[in-house]
Amino acid sequence: MRAWLQGLVLLALGLSGQVQAACNVEKRVEVTITLTGAQALAAGRVDGKSVTFLIDTGAEKSLLTDTAVQRLGLARDEWVSSHMRGIGGYERHPNATLGRLELGGIVLHRRGTEIEGTISVAPLPFITRDNRAIDGLLGLDYLSNFDVVFDLRQGRMILYSVSGCTGNFLPWTGPYSAIAAQNPVPGLLLLLARVNGLPVQAMIDSGSTRSLVSLSTALRAGVSQTALDRDPKQKVSGLGALELTAYEHLFKELRVGEEDLHAAPVFVMRLPPRGGGVILGMDWLGAHPVWISWSTNQVFVAR
């Protein structure tokens, strides 16, 4: 009997060790991020040639500009085109063919079963670096294969391969908070936010220089159109041909997780429905290190 009990104890200890060992966090690459006008830029390679990507967690698909496609000598895809949606509307362009896409010296692959060897093509207005057009966006189709850490104060982005992990598994030594996220479609993580007491969903968008609240959300949260008309206004543009009006509004409450963002005004404007009612932009990402965990549907924010 005693030997049998000892065997059970050893088996339990062994299983415990296996459970702990099952959580694997592997650092794949650390990439230098250059901030130009609150835009996160990173150097990559397409078919061995250097490119500059805007890192964009708000873009469902990665893309290259037509200018970059011509400079890189890529052929246009005769069979595949992409329907691109941004704050400026909808555009459709034929894709370009490519063999290999690299970031920080590692080859990236598209998420899941999405087609390799072709990439979307679209214009990127008003985005330049040292008077040179940015070559494209690196979006969720590649980034969501990893857990991604934005540490913009240190000028870096880190990609991790994570498997078998749950809960607070980070290797960070300092305090941090965890925010559960929903994953309604592959690659898209939506967090719970509150705007003037109204529960809404929020998306992290590193391609947006500022945090945004959708016009419909602001109105539902009790902000009148008359109040918005009194706010400062700006014209903004993005992917698509339209130029939109953004109101710079200070909310009574704008909360994400344990963090209250209401002390600074944010833009209010019409937004595509896909990303929820709040967009967390580069102003939020740059305030603290953020770990976006597509492997566990969580977002971790350093405190």
Coordinates of C-alpha atoms in Angstrom, one line a residue:
M1 CA 0.0 0.0 0.0
R2 CA 2.8 2.4 0.9
A3 CA 4.6 1.7 -2.3
W4 CA 1.4 2.3 -4.2
L5 CA 0.8 5.7 -2.5
Q6 CA 4.4 6.7 -3.2
G7 CA 3.9 5.8 -6.9
L8 CA 0.8 8.0 -7.0
V9 CA 2.8 10.9 -5.5
L10 CA 5.6 10.5 -7.9
L11 CA 3.2 10.3 -10.8
A12 CA 1.4 13.5 -9.7
L13 CA 4.7 15.3 -9.3
G14 CA 5.7 14.2 -12.8
L15 CA 2.4 15.3 -14.3
S16 CA 2.8 18.7 -12.5
G17 CA 6.2 19.1 -14.0
Q18 CA 4.8 18.2 -17.5
V19 CA 2.1 20.8 -17.2
Q20 CA 4.5 23.5 -16.2
A21 CA 6.9 22.5 -18.9
A22 CA 4.1 22.6 -21.5
C23 CA 4.1 26.4 -21.4
N24 CA 6.8 27.4 -24.0
V25 CA 7.8 31.0 -24.6
E26 CA 10.5 31.4 -27.3
K27 CA 11.9 34.7 -28.3
R28 CA 12.1 34.6 -32.1
V29 CA 13.4 38.1 -33.0
E30 CA 13.8 41.6 -31.7
V31 CA 13.2 44.3 -34.3
T32 CA 14.3 47.9 -34.1
I33 CA 11.4 50.3 -34.4
T34 CA 11.9 53.8 -35.8
L35 CA 9.3 56.3 -34.8
T36 CA 8.5 58.9 -37.5
G37 CA 5.6 61.1 -36.7
A38 CA 4.2 58.5 -34.3
Q39 CA 4.4 55.8 -36.9
A40 CA 6.2 52.5 -36.1
L41 CA 8.5 51.7 -39.0
A42 CA 10.7 48.6 -39.3
A43 CA 13.2 47.4 -41.9
G44 CA 12.4 44.2 -43.7
R45 CA 13.2 42.3 -46.9
V46 CA 11.1 41.1 -49.8
D47 CA 12.7 38.6 -52.1
G48 CA 16.1 39.7 -50.7
K49 CA 15.6 43.4 -51.3
S50 CA 15.3 46.0 -48.5
V51 CA 11.9 47.5 -47.7
T52 CA 10.5 49.7 -45.0
F53 CA 7.3 48.5 -43.4
L54 CA 4.7 50.4 -41.2
I55 CA 3.8 47.9 -38.5
D56 CA 0.0 47.9 -38.5
T57 CA -2.0 45.7 -36.1
G58 CA -5.1 47.3 -37.4
A59 CA -4.6 46.0 -40.9
E60 CA -6.1 42.6 -41.6
K61 CA -3.8 42.1 -44.6
S62 CA -0.3 43.2 -45.3
L63 CA 0.4 45.2 -48.5
L64 CA 2.9 46.8 -50.7
T65 CA 2.5 50.1 -52.5
D66 CA 2.5 50.1 -56.3
T67 CA 5.7 52.2 -56.2
A68 CA 7.4 49.5 -54.1
V69 CA 6.1 46.7 -56.3
Q70 CA 7.7 48.4 -59.3
R71 CA 11.0 49.1 -57.5
L72 CA 11.2 45.5 -56.3
G73 CA 10.5 44.2 -59.8
L74 CA 7.5 42.1 -58.6
A75 CA 5.0 40.8 -61.1
R76 CA 1.3 41.5 -60.7
D77 CA -0.9 38.6 -59.9
E78 CA -3.2 37.8 -62.8
W79 CA -5.6 35.7 -60.7
V80 CA -5.8 37.4 -57.2
S81 CA -6.9 40.9 -56.2
S82 CA -7.7 42.3 -52.8
H83 CA -10.5 44.4 -51.5
M84 CA -9.0 46.8 -49.0
R85 CA -11.0 48.8 -46.4
G86 CA -9.7 51.7 -44.4
I87 CA -11.1 54.8 -42.7
G88 CA -11.1 56.5 -46.2
G89 CA -13.3 53.9 -47.8
Y90 CA -12.8 50.8 -50.0
E91 CA -10.3 50.1 -52.8
R92 CA -9.6 47.0 -54.9
H93 CA -6.3 46.3 -56.6
P94 CA -4.6 43.3 -58.3
N95 CA -2.1 41.6 -56.0
A96 CA 1.6 41.2 -56.6
T97 CA 3.6 37.9 -56.4
L98 CA 6.4 37.5 -54.0
G99 CA 8.6 34.6 -52.9
R100 CA 9.9 35.5 -49.4
L101 CA 9.1 38.1 -46.7
E102 CA 11.6 38.7 -43.9
L103 CA 11.7 40.7 -40.7
G104 CA 14.7 40.9 -38.4
G105 CA 16.4 38.1 -40.3
I106 CA 13.6 35.5 -40.0
V107 CA 11.2 34.5 -42.7
L108 CA 7.6 35.2 -42.0
H109 CA 4.7 33.1 -43.1
R110 CA 1.0 33.9 -43.3
R111 CA -1.4 32.8 -40.6
G112 CA -3.1 29.5 -41.0
T113 CA -4.1 28.4 -44.5
E114 CA -4.0 31.9 -46.1
I115 CA -2.3 31.9 -49.6
E116 CA 1.4 32.4 -49.7
G117 CA 3.2 33.9 -52.7
T118 CA 0.8 36.8 -53.2
I119 CA 0.4 40.2 -51.4
S120 CA -2.1 43.0 -51.6
V121 CA -1.2 46.3 -53.4
A122 CA -2.6 49.7 -52.4
P123 CA -1.5 53.3 -52.1
L124 CA -0.5 54.8 -48.8
P125 CA -1.1 58.5 -48.8
F126 CA 0.9 61.0 -46.8
I127 CA 3.2 58.4 -45.3
T128 CA 6.9 59.2 -45.9
R129 CA 10.2 58.7 -44.1
D130 CA 13.2 60.9 -44.9
N131 CA 11.3 62.0 -48.1
R132 CA 11.0 58.4 -49.2
A133 CA 7.7 56.6 -49.4
I134 CA 7.1 53.7 -47.0
D135 CA 7.0 50.5 -49.0
G136 CA 4.0 48.8 -47.3
L137 CA 2.1 47.7 -44.2
L138 CA 3.0 44.6 -42.2
G139 CA -0.4 43.5 -40.8
L140 CA -2.2 40.8 -38.9
D141 CA -1.9 38.1 -41.5
Y142 CA 1.8 37.8 -40.6
L143 CA 2.0 39.4 -37.1
S144 CA -0.7 37.2 -35.5
N145 CA 1.4 34.1 -35.9
F146 CA 3.4 35.4 -32.9
D147 CA 2.9 37.1 -29.6
V148 CA 4.1 40.7 -30.2
V149 CA 5.6 43.0 -27.7
F150 CA 5.7 46.7 -28.4
D151 CA 8.3 48.5 -26.2
L152 CA 8.4 51.8 -28.1
R153 CA 10.2 53.7 -25.4
Q154 CA 13.1 51.4 -26.0
G155 CA 12.5 51.5 -29.8
R156 CA 11.9 47.9 -30.2
M157 CA 9.3 45.2 -31.1
I158 CA 9.8 41.6 -30.0
L159 CA 8.2 38.5 -31.6
Y160 CA 7.6 35.4 -29.5
S161 CA 6.4 31.9 -30.3
V162 CA 4.2 30.9 -27.5
S163 CA 2.4 27.5 -27.0
G164 CA 0.6 25.7 -24.2
C165 CA 0.4 28.8 -21.9
T166 CA -2.5 30.3 -19.9
G167 CA -2.8 33.0 -17.3
N168 CA 0.0 35.4 -16.5
F169 CA 2.9 33.5 -18.2
L170 CA 5.1 36.5 -19.1
P171 CA 8.8 36.6 -18.4
W172 CA 8.5 40.2 -17.3
T173 CA 9.9 40.9 -13.8
G174 CA 7.9 44.1 -13.2
P175 CA 4.1 44.4 -12.5
Y176 CA 1.6 44.2 -15.3
S177 CA -2.1 43.8 -15.8
A178 CA -3.9 41.3 -18.0
I179 CA -6.9 42.1 -20.2
A180 CA -8.9 39.3 -21.6
A181 CA -9.7 39.6 -25.3
Q182 CA -12.2 38.2 -27.7
N183 CA -11.1 36.7 -31.1
P184 CA -14.2 36.9 -33.3
V185 CA -12.2 36.4 -36.5
P186 CA -8.7 35.1 -37.0
G187 CA -6.1 37.7 -36.0
L188 CA -8.5 40.2 -34.6
L189 CA -8.4 40.8 -30.8
L190 CA -11.1 43.0 -29.2
L191 CA -10.7 44.3 -25.6
L192 CA -13.5 45.5 -23.3
A193 CA -13.5 49.3 -22.9
R194 CA -15.8 51.8 -21.3
V195 CA -16.8 55.2 -22.7
N196 CA -18.7 57.3 -20.2
G197 CA -19.9 54.1 -18.6
L198 CA -20.9 52.5 -21.9
P199 CA -19.3 49.1 -22.5
V200 CA -17.7 48.8 -25.9
Q201 CA -15.0 46.8 -27.7
A202 CA -11.6 48.2 -28.4
M203 CA -8.9 47.2 -31.0
I204 CA -5.2 47.9 -30.8
D205 CA -4.1 49.6 -34.0
S206 CA -0.4 50.5 -34.3
G207 CA -1.1 52.0 -37.7
S208 CA -3.2 54.8 -36.1
T209 CA -1.1 57.7 -34.7
R210 CA -3.9 58.6 -32.3
S211 CA -6.5 56.8 -30.3
L212 CA -10.0 57.1 -31.7
V213 CA -13.6 56.7 -30.6
S214 CA -16.2 56.0 -33.3
L215 CA -18.9 58.7 -33.8
S216 CA -21.7 56.2 -33.2
T217 CA -20.1 55.1 -29.9
A218 CA -19.7 58.7 -28.8
L219 CA -23.3 59.5 -29.5
R220 CA -24.4 56.3 -27.7
A221 CA -22.2 57.4 -24.7
G222 CA -24.2 60.6 -24.3
V223 CA -22.0 63.0 -26.3
S224 CA -24.3 65.2 -28.4
Q225 CA -23.5 66.3 -32.0
T226 CA -23.8 69.9 -30.7
A227 CA -21.0 69.2 -28.2
L228 CA -18.8 67.7 -30.9
D229 CA -19.4 70.7 -33.1
R230 CA -17.8 72.8 -30.4
D231 CA -14.7 70.7 -30.3
P232 CA -11.5 71.3 -32.3
K233 CA -11.6 69.6 -35.7
Q234 CA -9.1 68.1 -38.1
K235 CA -9.2 66.4 -41.5
V236 CA -7.7 62.9 -41.5
S237 CA -7.1 60.3 -44.1
G238 CA -5.9 56.7 -44.4
L239 CA -6.3 53.8 -46.7
G240 CA -9.0 54.8 -49.2
A241 CA -9.7 58.0 -51.1
L242 CA -12.0 59.8 -48.6
E243 CA -10.9 62.5 -46.2
L244 CA -12.9 62.5 -43.0
T245 CA -13.6 65.0 -40.2
A246 CA -12.3 64.1 -36.7
Y247 CA -13.5 65.9 -33.5
E248 CA -11.0 66.2 -30.7
H249 CA -13.1 65.4 -27.6
L250 CA -12.4 65.0 -23.9
F251 CA -14.5 62.2 -22.5
K252 CA -15.6 62.0 -18.8
E253 CA -14.5 58.3 -18.8
L254 CA -12.4 56.3 -21.3
R255 CA -11.2 53.1 -19.6
V256 CA -9.4 50.0 -20.9
G257 CA -8.7 47.4 -18.3
E258 CA -7.4 49.1 -15.2
E259 CA -6.3 52.2 -17.1
D260 CA -8.3 55.4 -17.4
L261 CA -7.5 57.4 -20.5
H262 CA -9.9 60.2 -20.1
A263 CA -7.3 62.8 -19.1
A264 CA -6.4 63.4 -22.8
P265 CA -8.7 64.2 -25.7
V266 CA -9.1 61.6 -28.4
F267 CA -10.4 61.8 -32.0
V268 CA -14.1 61.1 -32.6
M269 CA -14.9 60.1 -36.2
R270 CA -16.7 57.6 -38.4
L271 CA -15.0 54.3 -38.3
P272 CA -15.5 50.9 -40.1
P273 CA -17.5 48.6 -37.9
R274 CA -14.9 45.8 -37.8
G275 CA -12.7 47.2 -35.0
G276 CA -15.2 48.0 -32.3
G277 CA -16.0 51.4 -30.9
V278 CA -12.5 52.4 -29.7
I279 CA -9.2 52.3 -31.5
L280 CA -6.1 52.3 -29.3
G281 CA -3.4 54.0 -31.3
M282 CA 0.3 54.8 -31.0
D283 CA -0.3 57.3 -28.2
W284 CA -1.6 54.4 -26.0
L285 CA 1.0 51.9 -27.2
G286 CA 3.9 54.3 -26.6
A287 CA 2.9 55.0 -23.0
H288 CA 4.0 51.6 -21.7
P289 CA 5.2 48.2 -22.9
V290 CA 2.3 46.1 -24.3
W291 CA 2.3 42.4 -25.0
I292 CA -0.3 41.3 -27.5
S293 CA -0.9 37.6 -27.0
W294 CA -2.6 36.0 -30.0
S295 CA -1.7 32.6 -28.5
T296 CA -3.9 33.1 -25.4
N297 CA -6.3 35.9 -26.4
Q298 CA -5.0 38.3 -23.9
V299 CA -3.3 41.7 -23.8
F300 CA -0.7 42.5 -21.1
V301 CA 0.1 46.1 -20.1
A302 CA 3.1 47.0 -18.0
R303 CA 2.4 49.2 -15.0

